[in-house]
Amino acid sequence: MADQKQLYQEVILEHNKKPRNFGAVENPNRKAEGHNPVCGDHITLTLDVEGDRIEKIAFTGDSCAICKASASMMTTNIKGKTVEEAENLIQEFRDLATGKITAETPGHHLGRLTVFSGIATLPSRVKCAVLPWHTLHAAFANAENVSTEGSADPAH
């Protein structure tokens, strides 16, 4: 457990310091803004989906280290995947962050994203980690804005 916690801290710090895909896609065909009023995280996702495949994705915004690392790792993991594959990852990540599955649960496709498995024990940080994933789901649904509060609250 100590190794997993140390890896989590190292990954969060690395992606916070050097976020991948930070910026905006030019002329995106999907865009959504996500807000976590509890922490103050605010991100914007822009992406290009060609056919059913995610060709480009980037994010901007002001957020805590956990949210930024989650967005950075999410964009790295879903680039090149189909929308259906990305939607499956969204659900698996939500389940991981809320403790419904663990890193050891067979059959998931989270790979290195399992470093976030410890977030389930930190309820106040779950919304920080899932905000980019909520925002991606909103972009697929052509919703311009999404919040971690209300019906989208991962704790409900």
mmCIF file of C-alpha atoms in Angstrom:
data_model
loop_
_atom_site.group_PDB
_atom_site.id
_atom_site.type_symbol
_atom_site.label_atom_id
_atom_site.label_comp_id
_atom_site.label_asym_id
_atom_site.label_seq_id
_atom_site.Cartn_x
_atom_site.Cartn_y
_atom_site.Cartn_z
ATOM 1 C CA MET A 1 0.000 0.000 0.000
ATOM 2 C CA ALA A 2 2.876 2.376 0.779
ATOM 3 C CA ASP A 3 4.313 1.785 -2.714
ATOM 4 C CA GLN A 4 0.924 2.539 -4.338
ATOM 5 C CA LYS A 5 0.575 5.731 -2.266
ATOM 6 C CA GLN A 6 4.111 6.831 -3.169
ATOM 7 C CA LEU A 7 3.475 6.098 -6.863
ATOM 8 C CA TYR A 8 0.218 8.095 -6.656
ATOM 9 C CA GLN A 9 2.039 11.083 -5.197
ATOM 10 C CA GLU A 10 4.836 10.894 -7.775
ATOM 11 C CA VAL A 11 2.423 10.623 -10.706
ATOM 12 C CA ILE A 12 0.232 13.476 -9.455
ATOM 13 C CA LEU A 13 3.238 15.727 -8.953
ATOM 14 C CA GLU A 14 4.753 14.833 -12.346
ATOM 15 C CA HIS A 15 1.540 15.439 -14.305
ATOM 16 C CA ASN A 16 0.812 18.612 -12.338
ATOM 17 C CA LYS A 17 4.282 19.945 -13.101
ATOM 18 C CA LYS A 18 4.275 18.872 -16.759
ATOM 19 C CA PRO A 19 0.674 18.284 -17.881
ATOM 20 C CA ARG A 20 0.289 16.452 -21.185
ATOM 21 C CA ASN A 21 -2.036 17.873 -23.851
ATOM 22 C CA PHE A 22 -2.358 21.209 -22.035
ATOM 23 C CA GLY A 23 -3.678 23.796 -24.475
ATOM 24 C CA ALA A 24 -6.532 23.913 -26.940
ATOM 25 C CA VAL A 25 -7.323 22.045 -30.137
ATOM 26 C CA GLU A 26 -7.722 24.438 -33.084
ATOM 27 C CA ASN A 27 -11.227 24.363 -34.552
ATOM 28 C CA PRO A 28 -12.488 21.563 -32.293
ATOM 29 C CA ASN A 29 -15.711 19.785 -33.148
ATOM 30 C CA ARG A 30 -16.396 19.032 -29.459
ATOM 31 C CA LYS A 31 -15.951 21.329 -26.481
ATOM 32 C CA ALA A 32 -17.127 21.384 -22.865
ATOM 33 C CA GLU A 33 -16.366 23.235 -19.653
ATOM 34 C CA GLY A 34 -16.315 21.534 -16.290
ATOM 35 C CA HIS A 35 -16.528 23.096 -12.870
ATOM 36 C CA ASN A 36 -16.031 21.701 -9.390
ATOM 37 C CA PRO A 37 -17.377 24.398 -7.034
ATOM 38 C CA VAL A 38 -16.156 22.537 -3.938
ATOM 39 C CA CYS A 39 -12.473 22.871 -4.881
ATOM 40 C CA GLY A 40 -12.706 25.641 -7.473
ATOM 41 C CA ASP A 41 -11.440 23.488 -10.349
ATOM 42 C CA HIS A 42 -12.437 24.806 -13.771
ATOM 43 C CA ILE A 43 -11.310 23.124 -16.985
ATOM 44 C CA THR A 44 -12.158 23.339 -20.669
ATOM 45 C CA LEU A 45 -11.770 20.330 -22.945
ATOM 46 C CA THR A 46 -11.502 20.670 -26.708
ATOM 47 C CA LEU A 47 -11.343 17.717 -29.026
ATOM 48 C CA ASP A 48 -11.674 16.542 -32.590
ATOM 49 C CA VAL A 49 -13.596 13.358 -33.204
ATOM 50 C CA GLU A 50 -13.245 12.001 -36.745
ATOM 51 C CA GLY A 51 -15.830 9.340 -37.475
ATOM 52 C CA ASP A 52 -15.947 7.630 -34.116
ATOM 53 C CA ARG A 53 -12.252 8.065 -33.226
ATOM 54 C CA ILE A 54 -10.763 10.744 -30.961
ATOM 55 C CA GLU A 55 -8.005 12.273 -33.069
ATOM 56 C CA LYS A 56 -7.040 15.264 -30.902
ATOM 57 C CA ILE A 57 -7.783 16.320 -27.337
ATOM 58 C CA ALA A 58 -6.445 19.058 -25.089
ATOM 59 C CA PHE A 59 -7.439 20.883 -21.927
ATOM 60 C CA THR A 60 -6.941 24.266 -20.290
ATOM 61 C CA GLY A 61 -8.030 25.768 -17.010
ATOM 62 C CA ASP A 62 -7.221 26.404 -13.399
ATOM 63 C CA SER A 63 -7.340 23.391 -11.150
ATOM 64 C CA CYS A 64 -5.733 21.616 -8.242
ATOM 65 C CA ALA A 65 -2.923 19.107 -8.778
ATOM 66 C CA ILE A 66 -5.258 16.094 -8.631
ATOM 67 C CA CYS A 67 -7.634 17.517 -11.268
ATOM 68 C CA LYS A 68 -4.791 18.578 -13.556
ATOM 69 C CA ALA A 69 -3.063 15.191 -13.261
ATOM 70 C CA SER A 70 -6.341 13.397 -13.927
ATOM 71 C CA ALA A 71 -6.986 15.540 -17.035
ATOM 72 C CA SER A 72 -3.419 15.035 -18.245
ATOM 73 C CA MET A 73 -3.583 11.250 -17.852
ATOM 74 C CA MET A 74 -7.105 11.081 -19.290
ATOM 75 C CA THR A 75 -6.148 12.929 -22.477
ATOM 76 C CA THR A 76 -3.095 10.724 -22.917
ATOM 77 C CA ASN A 77 -5.134 7.560 -22.447
ATOM 78 C CA ILE A 78 -8.099 8.321 -24.693
ATOM 79 C CA LYS A 79 -6.337 9.867 -27.692
ATOM 80 C CA GLY A 80 -6.824 7.462 -30.606
ATOM 81 C CA LYS A 81 -9.630 5.526 -28.904
ATOM 82 C CA THR A 82 -13.205 5.352 -30.145
ATOM 83 C CA VAL A 83 -15.926 7.282 -28.343
ATOM 84 C CA GLU A 84 -17.353 3.984 -27.074
ATOM 85 C CA GLU A 85 -13.964 2.934 -25.662
ATOM 86 C CA ALA A 86 -13.604 6.361 -24.014
ATOM 87 C CA GLU A 87 -17.114 6.135 -22.513
ATOM 88 C CA ASN A 88 -16.187 2.753 -21.039
ATOM 89 C CA LEU A 89 -13.038 4.281 -19.516
ATOM 90 C CA ILE A 90 -15.119 7.155 -18.111
ATOM 91 C CA GLN A 91 -17.358 4.673 -16.291
ATOM 92 C CA GLU A 92 -14.432 2.556 -15.100
ATOM 93 C CA PHE A 93 -12.584 5.628 -13.798
ATOM 94 C CA ARG A 94 -15.690 6.831 -11.942
ATOM 95 C CA ASP A 95 -16.082 3.361 -10.436
ATOM 96 C CA LEU A 96 -12.418 3.354 -9.384
ATOM 97 C CA ALA A 97 -12.566 6.843 -7.870
ATOM 98 C CA THR A 98 -15.700 6.028 -5.883
ATOM 99 C CA GLY A 99 -14.422 2.639 -4.695
ATOM 100 C CA LYS A 100 -16.854 0.498 -6.696
ATOM 101 C CA ILE A 101 -13.859 -1.265 -8.264
ATOM 102 C CA THR A 102 -10.204 -1.471 -7.225
ATOM 103 C CA ALA A 103 -6.945 -1.707 -9.107
ATOM 104 C CA GLU A 104 -7.128 -5.470 -8.556
ATOM 105 C CA THR A 105 -10.632 -5.867 -10.026
ATOM 106 C CA PRO A 106 -10.270 -8.005 -13.161
ATOM 107 C CA GLY A 107 -11.500 -6.875 -16.558
ATOM 108 C CA HIS A 108 -11.000 -3.111 -16.405
ATOM 109 C CA HIS A 109 -8.954 -1.153 -18.946
ATOM 110 C CA LEU A 110 -7.521 1.568 -16.687
ATOM 111 C CA GLY A 111 -3.845 0.589 -16.799
ATOM 112 C CA ARG A 112 -1.710 3.269 -15.177
ATOM 113 C CA LEU A 113 -4.856 5.248 -14.248
ATOM 114 C CA THR A 114 -5.164 2.867 -11.302
ATOM 115 C CA VAL A 115 -2.730 5.125 -9.429
ATOM 116 C CA PHE A 116 -5.924 7.051 -8.588
ATOM 117 C CA SER A 117 -7.357 4.054 -6.695
ATOM 118 C CA GLY A 118 -6.456 5.626 -3.347
ATOM 119 C CA ILE A 119 -8.648 8.650 -4.093
ATOM 120 C CA ALA A 120 -11.685 6.619 -3.014
ATOM 121 C CA THR A 121 -10.495 7.004 0.593
ATOM 122 C CA LEU A 122 -10.411 10.812 0.206
ATOM 123 C CA PRO A 123 -14.063 11.778 -0.449
ATOM 124 C CA SER A 124 -13.314 15.494 -0.726
ATOM 125 C CA ARG A 125 -10.869 14.801 -3.584
ATOM 126 C CA VAL A 126 -13.029 12.407 -5.637
ATOM 127 C CA LYS A 127 -14.714 15.324 -7.426
ATOM 128 C CA CYS A 128 -11.311 16.777 -8.335
ATOM 129 C CA ALA A 129 -10.252 13.507 -9.966
ATOM 130 C CA VAL A 130 -13.511 12.867 -11.843
ATOM 131 C CA LEU A 131 -14.091 16.411 -13.155
ATOM 132 C CA PRO A 132 -12.110 15.880 -16.408
ATOM 133 C CA TRP A 133 -14.017 12.635 -17.014
ATOM 134 C CA HIS A 134 -17.391 14.318 -16.408
ATOM 135 C CA THR A 135 -16.323 17.059 -18.790
ATOM 136 C CA LEU A 136 -15.337 14.534 -21.460
ATOM 137 C CA HIS A 137 -18.707 12.807 -21.132
ATOM 138 C CA ALA A 138 -20.397 16.227 -21.504
ATOM 139 C CA ALA A 139 -18.354 16.961 -24.648
ATOM 140 C CA PHE A 140 -19.528 13.682 -26.202
ATOM 141 C CA ALA A 141 -23.128 14.623 -25.338
ATOM 142 C CA ASN A 142 -22.650 18.130 -26.818
ATOM 143 C CA ALA A 143 -23.307 19.706 -23.396
ATOM 144 C CA GLU A 144 -21.366 22.931 -23.017
ATOM 145 C CA ASN A 145 -21.115 22.939 -19.220
ATOM 146 C CA VAL A 146 -20.986 20.338 -16.492
ATOM 147 C CA SER A 147 -20.541 20.445 -12.734
ATOM 148 C CA THR A 148 -19.590 17.860 -10.160
ATOM 149 C CA GLU A 149 -22.614 18.959 -8.120
ATOM 150 C CA GLY A 150 -26.232 17.878 -8.477
ATOM 151 C CA SER A 151 -27.102 14.750 -10.443
ATOM 152 C CA ALA A 152 -23.515 14.479 -11.741
ATOM 153 C CA ASP A 153 -22.137 14.215 -8.190
ATOM 154 C CA PRO A 154 -19.944 11.098 -8.188
ATOM 155 C CA ALA A 155 -20.803 10.456 -4.542
ATOM 156 C CA HIS A 156 -24.444 9.795 -5.453
#
